[in-house]
Tab-separated table of C-alpha atoms in Angstrom:
chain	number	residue	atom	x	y	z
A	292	UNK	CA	93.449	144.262	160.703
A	293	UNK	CA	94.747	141.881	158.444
A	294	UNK	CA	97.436	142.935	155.196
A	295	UNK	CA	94.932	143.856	152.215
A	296	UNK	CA	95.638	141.316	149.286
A	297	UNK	CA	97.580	143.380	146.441
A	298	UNK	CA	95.374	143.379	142.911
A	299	UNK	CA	96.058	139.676	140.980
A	300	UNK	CA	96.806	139.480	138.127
A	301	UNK	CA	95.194	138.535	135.011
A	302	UNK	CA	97.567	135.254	134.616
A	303	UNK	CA	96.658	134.429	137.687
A	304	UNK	CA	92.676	134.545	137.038
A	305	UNK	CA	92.723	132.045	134.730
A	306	UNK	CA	95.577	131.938	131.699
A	307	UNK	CA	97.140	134.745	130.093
A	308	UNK	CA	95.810	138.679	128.649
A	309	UNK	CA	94.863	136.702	125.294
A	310	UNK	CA	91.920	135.084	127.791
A	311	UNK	CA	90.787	137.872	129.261
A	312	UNK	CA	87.238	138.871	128.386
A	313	UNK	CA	88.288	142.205	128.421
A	314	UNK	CA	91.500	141.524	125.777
A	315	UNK	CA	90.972	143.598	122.569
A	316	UNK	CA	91.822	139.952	120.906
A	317	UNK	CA	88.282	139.028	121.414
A	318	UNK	CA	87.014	142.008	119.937
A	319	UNK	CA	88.186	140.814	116.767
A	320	UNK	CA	85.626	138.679	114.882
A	321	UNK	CA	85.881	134.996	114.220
A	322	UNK	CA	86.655	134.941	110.938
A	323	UNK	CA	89.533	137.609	111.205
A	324	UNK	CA	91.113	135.117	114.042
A	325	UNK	CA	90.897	132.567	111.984
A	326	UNK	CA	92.627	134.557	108.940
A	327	UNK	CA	95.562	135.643	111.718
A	328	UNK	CA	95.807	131.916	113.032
A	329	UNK	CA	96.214	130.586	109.169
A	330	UNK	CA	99.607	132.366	108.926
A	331	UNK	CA	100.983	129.984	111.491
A	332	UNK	CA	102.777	126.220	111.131
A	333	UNK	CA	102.094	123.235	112.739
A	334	UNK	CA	104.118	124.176	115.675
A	335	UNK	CA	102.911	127.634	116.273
A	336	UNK	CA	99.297	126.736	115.985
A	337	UNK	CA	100.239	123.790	118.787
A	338	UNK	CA	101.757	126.249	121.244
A	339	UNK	CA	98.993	128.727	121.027
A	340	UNK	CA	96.677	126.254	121.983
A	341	UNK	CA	98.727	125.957	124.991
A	342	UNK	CA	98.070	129.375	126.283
A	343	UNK	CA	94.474	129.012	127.206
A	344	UNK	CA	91.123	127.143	126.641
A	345	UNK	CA	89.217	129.534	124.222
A	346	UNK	CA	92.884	129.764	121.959
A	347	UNK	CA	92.801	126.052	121.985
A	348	UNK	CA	89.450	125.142	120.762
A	349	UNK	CA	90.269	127.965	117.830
A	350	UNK	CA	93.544	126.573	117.097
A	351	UNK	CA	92.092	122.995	117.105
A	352	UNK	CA	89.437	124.433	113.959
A	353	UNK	CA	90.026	121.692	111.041
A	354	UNK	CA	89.717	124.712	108.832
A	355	UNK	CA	93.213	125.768	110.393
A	356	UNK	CA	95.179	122.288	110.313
A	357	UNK	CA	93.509	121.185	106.634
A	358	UNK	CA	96.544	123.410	104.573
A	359	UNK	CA	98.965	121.835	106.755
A	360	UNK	CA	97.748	118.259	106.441
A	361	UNK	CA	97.463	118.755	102.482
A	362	UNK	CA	101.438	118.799	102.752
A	363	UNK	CA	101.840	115.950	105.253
A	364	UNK	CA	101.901	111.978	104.629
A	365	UNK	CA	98.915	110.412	104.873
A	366	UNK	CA	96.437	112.752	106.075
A	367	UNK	CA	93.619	111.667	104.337
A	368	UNK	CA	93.472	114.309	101.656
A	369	UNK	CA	93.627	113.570	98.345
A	370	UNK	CA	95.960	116.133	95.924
A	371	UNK	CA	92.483	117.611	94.931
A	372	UNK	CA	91.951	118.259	98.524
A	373	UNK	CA	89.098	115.654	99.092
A	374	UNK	CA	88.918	114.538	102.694
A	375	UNK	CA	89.276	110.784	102.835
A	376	UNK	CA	88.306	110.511	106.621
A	377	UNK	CA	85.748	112.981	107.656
A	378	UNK	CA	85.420	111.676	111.011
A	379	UNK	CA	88.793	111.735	112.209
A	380	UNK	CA	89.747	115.763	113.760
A	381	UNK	CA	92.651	116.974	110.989
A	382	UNK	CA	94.776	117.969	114.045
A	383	UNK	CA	95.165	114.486	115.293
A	384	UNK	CA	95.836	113.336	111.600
A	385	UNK	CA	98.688	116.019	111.394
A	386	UNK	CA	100.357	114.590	114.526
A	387	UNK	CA	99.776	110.729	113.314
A	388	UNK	CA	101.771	111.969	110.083
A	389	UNK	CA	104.961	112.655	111.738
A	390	UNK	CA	104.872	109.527	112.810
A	391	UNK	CA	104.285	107.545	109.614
A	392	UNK	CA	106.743	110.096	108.331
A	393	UNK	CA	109.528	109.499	111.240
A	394	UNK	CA	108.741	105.683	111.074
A	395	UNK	CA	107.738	105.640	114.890
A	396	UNK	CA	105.210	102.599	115.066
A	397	UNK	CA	104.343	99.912	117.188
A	398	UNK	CA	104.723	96.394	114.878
A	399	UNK	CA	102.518	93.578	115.595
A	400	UNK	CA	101.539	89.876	114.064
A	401	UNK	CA	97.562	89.745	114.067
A	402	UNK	CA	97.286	86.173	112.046
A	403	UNK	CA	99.313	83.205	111.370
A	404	UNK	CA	99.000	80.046	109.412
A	405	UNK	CA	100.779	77.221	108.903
A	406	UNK	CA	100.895	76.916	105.185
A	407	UNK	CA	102.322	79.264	102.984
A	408	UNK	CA	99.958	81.211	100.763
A	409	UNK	CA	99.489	84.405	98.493
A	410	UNK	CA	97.404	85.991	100.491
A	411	UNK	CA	95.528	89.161	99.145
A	412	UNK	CA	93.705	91.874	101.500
A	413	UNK	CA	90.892	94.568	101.300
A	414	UNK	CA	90.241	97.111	104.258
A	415	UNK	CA	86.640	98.635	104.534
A	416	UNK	CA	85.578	100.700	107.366
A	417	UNK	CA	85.421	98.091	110.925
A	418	UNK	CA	86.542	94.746	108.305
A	419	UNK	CA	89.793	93.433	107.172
A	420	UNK	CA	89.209	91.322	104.829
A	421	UNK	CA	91.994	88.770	103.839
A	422	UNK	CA	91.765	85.644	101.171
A	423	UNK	CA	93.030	82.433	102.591
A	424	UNK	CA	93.552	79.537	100.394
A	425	UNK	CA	90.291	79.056	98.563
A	426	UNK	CA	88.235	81.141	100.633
A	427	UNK	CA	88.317	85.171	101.703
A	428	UNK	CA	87.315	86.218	105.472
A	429	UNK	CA	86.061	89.265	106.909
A	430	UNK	CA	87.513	89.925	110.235
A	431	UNK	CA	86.393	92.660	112.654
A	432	UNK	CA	88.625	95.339	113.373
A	433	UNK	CA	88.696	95.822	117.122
A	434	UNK	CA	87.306	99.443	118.683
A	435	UNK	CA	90.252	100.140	120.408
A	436	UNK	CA	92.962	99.686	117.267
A	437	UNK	CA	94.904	96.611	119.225
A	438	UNK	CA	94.506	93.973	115.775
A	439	UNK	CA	91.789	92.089	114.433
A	440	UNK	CA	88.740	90.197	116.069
A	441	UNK	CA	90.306	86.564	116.844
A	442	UNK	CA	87.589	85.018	114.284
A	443	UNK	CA	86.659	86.158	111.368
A	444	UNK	CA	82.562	87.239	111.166
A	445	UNK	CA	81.913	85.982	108.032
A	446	UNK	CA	83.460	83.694	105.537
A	447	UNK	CA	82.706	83.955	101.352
A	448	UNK	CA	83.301	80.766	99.432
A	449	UNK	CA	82.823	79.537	95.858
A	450	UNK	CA	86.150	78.554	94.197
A	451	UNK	CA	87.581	75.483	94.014
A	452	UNK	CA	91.021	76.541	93.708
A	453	UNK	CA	93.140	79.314	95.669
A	454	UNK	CA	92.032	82.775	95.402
A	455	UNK	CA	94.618	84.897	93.092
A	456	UNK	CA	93.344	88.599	94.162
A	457	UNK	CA	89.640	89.953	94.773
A	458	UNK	CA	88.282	93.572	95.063
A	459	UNK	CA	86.020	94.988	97.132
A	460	UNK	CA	83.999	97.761	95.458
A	461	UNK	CA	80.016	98.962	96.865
A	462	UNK	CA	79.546	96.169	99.279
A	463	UNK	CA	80.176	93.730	96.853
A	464	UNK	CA	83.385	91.202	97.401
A	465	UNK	CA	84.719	89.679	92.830
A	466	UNK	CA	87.500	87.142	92.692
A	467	UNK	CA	89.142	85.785	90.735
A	468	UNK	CA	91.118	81.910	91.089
A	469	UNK	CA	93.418	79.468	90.114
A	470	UNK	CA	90.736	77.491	88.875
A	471	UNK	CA	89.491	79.992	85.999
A	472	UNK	CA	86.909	81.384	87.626
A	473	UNK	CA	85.148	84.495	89.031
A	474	UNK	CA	83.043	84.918	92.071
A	475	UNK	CA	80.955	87.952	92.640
A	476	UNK	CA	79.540	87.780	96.562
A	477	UNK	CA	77.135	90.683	97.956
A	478	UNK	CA	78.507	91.316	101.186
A	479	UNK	CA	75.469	92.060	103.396
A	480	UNK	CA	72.993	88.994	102.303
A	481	UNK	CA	73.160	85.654	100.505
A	482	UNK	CA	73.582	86.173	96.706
A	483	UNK	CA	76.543	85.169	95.165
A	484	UNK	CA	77.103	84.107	91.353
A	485	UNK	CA	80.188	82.058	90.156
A	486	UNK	CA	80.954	81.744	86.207
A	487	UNK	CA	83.702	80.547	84.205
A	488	UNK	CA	85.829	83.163	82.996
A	489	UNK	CA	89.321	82.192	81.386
A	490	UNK	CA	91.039	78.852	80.446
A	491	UNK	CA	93.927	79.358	83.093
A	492	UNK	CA	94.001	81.128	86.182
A	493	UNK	CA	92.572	84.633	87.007
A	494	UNK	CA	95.359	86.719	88.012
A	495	UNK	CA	93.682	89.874	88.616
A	496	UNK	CA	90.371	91.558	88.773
A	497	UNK	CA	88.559	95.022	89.199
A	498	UNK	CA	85.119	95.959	89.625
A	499	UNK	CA	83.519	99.455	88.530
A	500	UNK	CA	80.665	101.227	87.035
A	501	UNK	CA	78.626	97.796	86.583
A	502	UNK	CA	81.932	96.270	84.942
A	503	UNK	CA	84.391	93.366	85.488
A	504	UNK	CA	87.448	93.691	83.923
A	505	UNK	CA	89.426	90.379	84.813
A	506	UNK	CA	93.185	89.396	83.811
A	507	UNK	CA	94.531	85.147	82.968
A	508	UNK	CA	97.773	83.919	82.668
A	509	UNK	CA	96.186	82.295	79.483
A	510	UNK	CA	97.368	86.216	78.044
A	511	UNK	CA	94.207	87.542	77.529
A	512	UNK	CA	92.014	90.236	79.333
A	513	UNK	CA	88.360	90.463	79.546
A	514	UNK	CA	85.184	92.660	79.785
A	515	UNK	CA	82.018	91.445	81.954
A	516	UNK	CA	78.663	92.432	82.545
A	517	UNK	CA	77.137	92.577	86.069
A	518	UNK	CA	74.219	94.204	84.912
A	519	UNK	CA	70.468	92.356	85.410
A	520	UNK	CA	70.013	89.930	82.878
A	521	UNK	CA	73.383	89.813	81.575
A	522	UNK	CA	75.808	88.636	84.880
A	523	UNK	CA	78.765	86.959	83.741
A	524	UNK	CA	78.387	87.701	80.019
A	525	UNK	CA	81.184	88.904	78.402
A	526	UNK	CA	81.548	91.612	76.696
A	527	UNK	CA	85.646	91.944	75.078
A	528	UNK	CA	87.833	89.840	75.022
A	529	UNK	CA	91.193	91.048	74.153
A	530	UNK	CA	94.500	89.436	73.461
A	531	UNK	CA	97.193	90.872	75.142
A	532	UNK	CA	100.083	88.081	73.766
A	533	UNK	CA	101.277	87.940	77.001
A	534	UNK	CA	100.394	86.864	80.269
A	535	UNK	CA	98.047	89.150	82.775
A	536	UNK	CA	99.824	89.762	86.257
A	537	UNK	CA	97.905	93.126	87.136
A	538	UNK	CA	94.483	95.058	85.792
A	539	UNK	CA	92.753	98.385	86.947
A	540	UNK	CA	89.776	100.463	85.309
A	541	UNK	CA	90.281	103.911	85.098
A	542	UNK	CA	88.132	106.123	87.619
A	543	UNK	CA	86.505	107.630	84.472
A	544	UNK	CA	84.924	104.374	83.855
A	545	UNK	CA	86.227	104.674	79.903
A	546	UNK	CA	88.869	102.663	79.827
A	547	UNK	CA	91.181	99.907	81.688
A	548	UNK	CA	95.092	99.245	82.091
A	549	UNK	CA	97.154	95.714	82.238
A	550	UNK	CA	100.298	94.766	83.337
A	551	UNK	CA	101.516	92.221	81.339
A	552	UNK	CA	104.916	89.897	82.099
A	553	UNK	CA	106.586	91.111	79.668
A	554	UNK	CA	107.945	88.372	77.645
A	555	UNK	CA	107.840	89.621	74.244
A	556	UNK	CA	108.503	92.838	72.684
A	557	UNK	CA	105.306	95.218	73.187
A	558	UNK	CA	105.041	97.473	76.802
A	559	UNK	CA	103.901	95.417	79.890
A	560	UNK	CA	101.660	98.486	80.519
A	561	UNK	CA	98.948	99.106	77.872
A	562	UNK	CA	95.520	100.780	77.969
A	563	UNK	CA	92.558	99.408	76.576
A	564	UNK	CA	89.179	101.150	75.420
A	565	UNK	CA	86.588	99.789	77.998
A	566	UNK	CA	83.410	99.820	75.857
A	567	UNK	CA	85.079	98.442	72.164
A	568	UNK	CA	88.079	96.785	73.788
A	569	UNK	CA	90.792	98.543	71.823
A	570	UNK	CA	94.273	99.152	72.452
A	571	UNK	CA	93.953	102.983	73.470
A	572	UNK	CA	98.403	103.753	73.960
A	573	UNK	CA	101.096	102.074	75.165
A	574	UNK	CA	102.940	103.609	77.881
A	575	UNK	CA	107.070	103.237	78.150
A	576	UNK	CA	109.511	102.105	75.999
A	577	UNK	CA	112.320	101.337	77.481
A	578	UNK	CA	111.346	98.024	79.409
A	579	UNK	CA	113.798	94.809	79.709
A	580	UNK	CA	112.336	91.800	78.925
A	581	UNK	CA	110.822	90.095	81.793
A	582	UNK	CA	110.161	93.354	83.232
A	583	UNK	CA	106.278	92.079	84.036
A	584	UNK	CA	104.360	94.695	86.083
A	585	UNK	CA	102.564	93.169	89.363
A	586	UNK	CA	100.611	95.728	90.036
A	587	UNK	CA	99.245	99.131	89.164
A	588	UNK	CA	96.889	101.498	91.000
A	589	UNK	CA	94.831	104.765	89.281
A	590	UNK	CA	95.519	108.096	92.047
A	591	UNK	CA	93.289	109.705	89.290
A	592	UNK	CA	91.945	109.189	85.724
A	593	UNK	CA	95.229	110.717	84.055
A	594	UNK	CA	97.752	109.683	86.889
A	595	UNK	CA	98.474	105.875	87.848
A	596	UNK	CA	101.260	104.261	89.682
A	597	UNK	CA	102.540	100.490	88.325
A	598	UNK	CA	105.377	98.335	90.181
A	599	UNK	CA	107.024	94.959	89.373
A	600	UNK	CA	110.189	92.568	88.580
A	601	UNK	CA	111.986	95.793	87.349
A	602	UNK	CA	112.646	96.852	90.927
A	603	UNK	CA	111.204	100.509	90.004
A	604	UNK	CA	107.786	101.928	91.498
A	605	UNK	CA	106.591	104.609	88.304
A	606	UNK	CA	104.807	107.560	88.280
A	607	UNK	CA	102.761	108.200	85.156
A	608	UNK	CA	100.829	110.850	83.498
A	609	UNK	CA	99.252	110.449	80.526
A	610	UNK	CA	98.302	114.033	80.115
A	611	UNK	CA	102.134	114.534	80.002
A	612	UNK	CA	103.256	111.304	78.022
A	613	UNK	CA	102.595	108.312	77.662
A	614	UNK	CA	106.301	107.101	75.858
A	615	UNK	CA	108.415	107.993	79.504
A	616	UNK	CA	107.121	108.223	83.375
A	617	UNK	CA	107.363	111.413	84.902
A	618	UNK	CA	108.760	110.371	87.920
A	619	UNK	CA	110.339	107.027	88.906
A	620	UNK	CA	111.921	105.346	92.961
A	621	UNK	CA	114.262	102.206	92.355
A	622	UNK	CA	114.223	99.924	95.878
A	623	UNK	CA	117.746	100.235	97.102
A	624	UNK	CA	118.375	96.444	97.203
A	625	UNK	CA	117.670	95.331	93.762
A	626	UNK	CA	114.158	93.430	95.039
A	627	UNK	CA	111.032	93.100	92.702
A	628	UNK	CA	107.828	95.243	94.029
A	629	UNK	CA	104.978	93.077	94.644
A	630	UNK	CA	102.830	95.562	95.790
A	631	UNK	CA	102.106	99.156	96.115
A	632	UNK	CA	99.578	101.680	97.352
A	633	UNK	CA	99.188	105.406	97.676
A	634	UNK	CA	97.274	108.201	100.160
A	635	UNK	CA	96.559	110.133	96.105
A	636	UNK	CA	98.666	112.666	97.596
A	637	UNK	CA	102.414	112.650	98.783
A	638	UNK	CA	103.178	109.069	99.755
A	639	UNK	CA	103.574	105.762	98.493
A	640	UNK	CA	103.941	102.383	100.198
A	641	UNK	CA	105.839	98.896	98.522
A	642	UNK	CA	106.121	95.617	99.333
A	643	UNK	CA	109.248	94.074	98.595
A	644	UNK	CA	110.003	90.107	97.542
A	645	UNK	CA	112.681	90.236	100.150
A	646	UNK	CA	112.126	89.588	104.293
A	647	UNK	CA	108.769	90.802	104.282
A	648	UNK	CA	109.931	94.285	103.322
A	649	UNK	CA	107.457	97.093	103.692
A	650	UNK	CA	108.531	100.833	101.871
A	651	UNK	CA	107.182	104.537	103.069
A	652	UNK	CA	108.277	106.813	99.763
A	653	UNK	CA	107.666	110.466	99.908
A	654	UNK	CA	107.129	111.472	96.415
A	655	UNK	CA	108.724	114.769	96.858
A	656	UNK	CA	112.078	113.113	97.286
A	657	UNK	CA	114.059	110.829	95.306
A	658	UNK	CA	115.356	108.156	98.054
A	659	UNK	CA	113.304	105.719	100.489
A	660	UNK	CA	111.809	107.367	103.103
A	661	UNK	CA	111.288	104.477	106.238
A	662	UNK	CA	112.030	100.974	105.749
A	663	UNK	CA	109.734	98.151	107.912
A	664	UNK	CA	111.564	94.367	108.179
A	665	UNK	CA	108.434	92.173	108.728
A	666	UNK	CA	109.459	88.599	108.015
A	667	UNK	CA	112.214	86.853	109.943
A	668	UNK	CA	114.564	84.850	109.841
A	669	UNK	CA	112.757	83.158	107.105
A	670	UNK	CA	112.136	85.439	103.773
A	671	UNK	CA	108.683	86.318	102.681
A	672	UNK	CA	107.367	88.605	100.064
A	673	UNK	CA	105.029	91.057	100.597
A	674	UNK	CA	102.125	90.054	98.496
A	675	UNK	CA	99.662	92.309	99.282
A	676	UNK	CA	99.376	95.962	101.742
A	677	UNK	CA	96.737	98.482	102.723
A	678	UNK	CA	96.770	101.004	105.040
A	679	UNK	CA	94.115	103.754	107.003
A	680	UNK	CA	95.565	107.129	108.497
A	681	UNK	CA	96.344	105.218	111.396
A	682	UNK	CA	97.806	101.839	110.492
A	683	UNK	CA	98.852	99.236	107.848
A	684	UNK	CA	98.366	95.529	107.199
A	685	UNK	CA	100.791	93.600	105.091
A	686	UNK	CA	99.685	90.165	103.993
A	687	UNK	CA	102.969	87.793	104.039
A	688	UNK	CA	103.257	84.029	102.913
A	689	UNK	CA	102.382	83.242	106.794
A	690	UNK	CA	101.321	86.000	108.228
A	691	UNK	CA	99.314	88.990	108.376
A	692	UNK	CA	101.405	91.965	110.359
A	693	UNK	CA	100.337	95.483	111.504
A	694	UNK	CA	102.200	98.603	111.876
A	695	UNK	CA	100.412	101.047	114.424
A	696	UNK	CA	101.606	104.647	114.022
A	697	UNK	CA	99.156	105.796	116.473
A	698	UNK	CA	101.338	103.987	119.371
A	699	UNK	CA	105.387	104.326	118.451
């Protein structure tokens, strides 16, 4: 007779006690797991998914990892807790994070070309889309995250002159060019209308609510309709005494904000009325002269962020006041800000006039958080960057680069 087999144990059936049918853990209902599983970090959560199959699909519950991702970089919540990526699992955003957060990334060029431009860029779902001289392309954004689709799918034309900056708002593509006019292209089909919209060239546009709101260097800022029956009339016209470098409408759809060069002796950063065209408030003023604001971007319709020559990215909120910033980040080598961008939550990205320089600011914290050298040996601005969960694009004088976080 052979040695009887001593009783195994229940590791060795399959994981640990907590897997056991017969564990008093599983006894417990769902929802009280899930209430003793919310007391845990990032890191604890991880390791109990580790013990065995049943604790890792309820530690992998988005319900778990959404109060952590609210506090990381770049999850894709908002700071009203709206989900900006649905269909991405909030545990794999969490771990993406630390990366954008640690500055691990994989860098890559996607496009080149030979002359140097101002190139401007809009992401939208599986399309980059990046202006190009006269003309703005949409390429493909390849399945597999390795860069862009080698041609572009689809090419919209209609100035005569280079493209300044464009928006992309509900399928429809409105620029504005160096030849005074704006083009408003449909993406999906064949309509497009082109009218003439300022003496000088058109800086800066945004599209909302049925509305263009469009920005000259011949100082003045203007109102359109895009309604049926009125496309391309205008509605205000407003005299800002300076010249336009940067426009946005507020998310309330009541009013609109310029940046403004700066050359005389009234803020760079005004708000305007959006149905009578009035000056609203002026916000700062402490401004140098010549401190012109490139570019300024709503988070919300009290909060907005504005960047420029001055070398400072600042935070404003006009609930608070509208005569200092709440909160302001100088770039540590004395570079004007050509661009900047947020995740409406905890972090900010910049684009330097310097070597292609490309900023990760935490808000929470007062100094630079990751610092990205894309342009060398030769010295590029930044002109333009957007970024996904995953990755950013930063448009250079010559190039369009990627940073991949998902691959350090």
């Amino acid at each position: 007779m052979g040695r009887k087999g001593s009783p195994r144990s229940p590791q060795a059936e399959g994981g640990s006690r907590a897997s056991s049918p017969s564990s008093p853990l599983w006894a417990l209902p769902e929802e009280l797991l899930l209430l003793i599983c919310s007391y845990l970090d990032a890191q604890a959560l991880g390791r109990l998914g580790q013990v065995c199959r049943r604790l890792r699909f309820l530690s992998s519950r988005d319900l778990l990892w959404r109060r952590i991702a609210r506090g990381c970089l770049n999850s894709g919540f908002t700071q009203l807790g709206t989900d900006l990526a649905p269909g991405i699992p909030v545990k794999e955003r969490v771990k993406v994070s630390q990366n954008w957060r640690h500055g691990r990334c994989r860098k890559e060029t996607v496009l080149k070309w030979k002359c140097n431009l101002m190139p401007w860029i809009e992401l939208d779902g599986e399309y980059l889309y990046l202006s190009q001289a006269e003309n703005i392309q949409a390429y493909g954004l390849r399945p597999d995250g390795t860069g862009l689709q080698r041609h572009p799918q689809a090419i919209f034309s209609g100035h005569q002159e280079d493209v300044c900056r464009f928006v992309l708002v509900n399928s429809h593509i409105v620029s504005g060019g160096g030849d005074g006019n704006i083009v408003l292209h449909k993406i999906h089909g064949s309509y497009s209308i082109k009218f003439s919209a300022h003496e000088q060239e058109v800086n800066c546009v945004d599209f909302q609510g049925g509305l263009i709101v469009s920005g000259s260097r011949d100082r003045t800022a203007k109102v359109w309709s895009v309604s049926t029956g009125r496309v391309g009339q205008c509605l205000h016209t407003v005299q800002t005494e300076d010249r336009v470098w940067s426009i946005a409408i507020s998310p309330l759809l009541s009013s609109f904000v310029t940046g403004t060069a700066c050359c005389g002796h009234t803020s760079p950063l005004r708000i305007w009325d959006l149905e009578s065209g009035q000056l609203m408030t002026c916000l700062g003023t402490d401004f140098h002269r010549g401190a012109g604001v490139l570019d300024v971007f709503y988070e919300t319709p009290s909060v907005l962020l504005s960047c420029g020559y001055d070398t400072y990215i600042r935070y404003w909120d006009i609930r608070t006041s509208t005569r200092k910033c709440v909160q302001e980040w100088e770039e540590p080598h004395d570079s004007a800000l050509y661009c900047i961008r947020s995740d409406k939550n905890h972090m900010i990205a910049s684009g330097s006039s310097y070597y292609g320089v490309v900023r990760l600011w935490d808000k929470r914290q007062t100094r630079c958080l990751q610092s990205f050298h894309l342009s060398s040996p030769t010295s590029s601005p930044v002109y333009c960057l957007r970024f996904s969960t995953t990755r950013l694009y930063a448009a250079l004088a010559s190039a369009l680069h990627v940073l991949d976080f998902t691959a350090p």
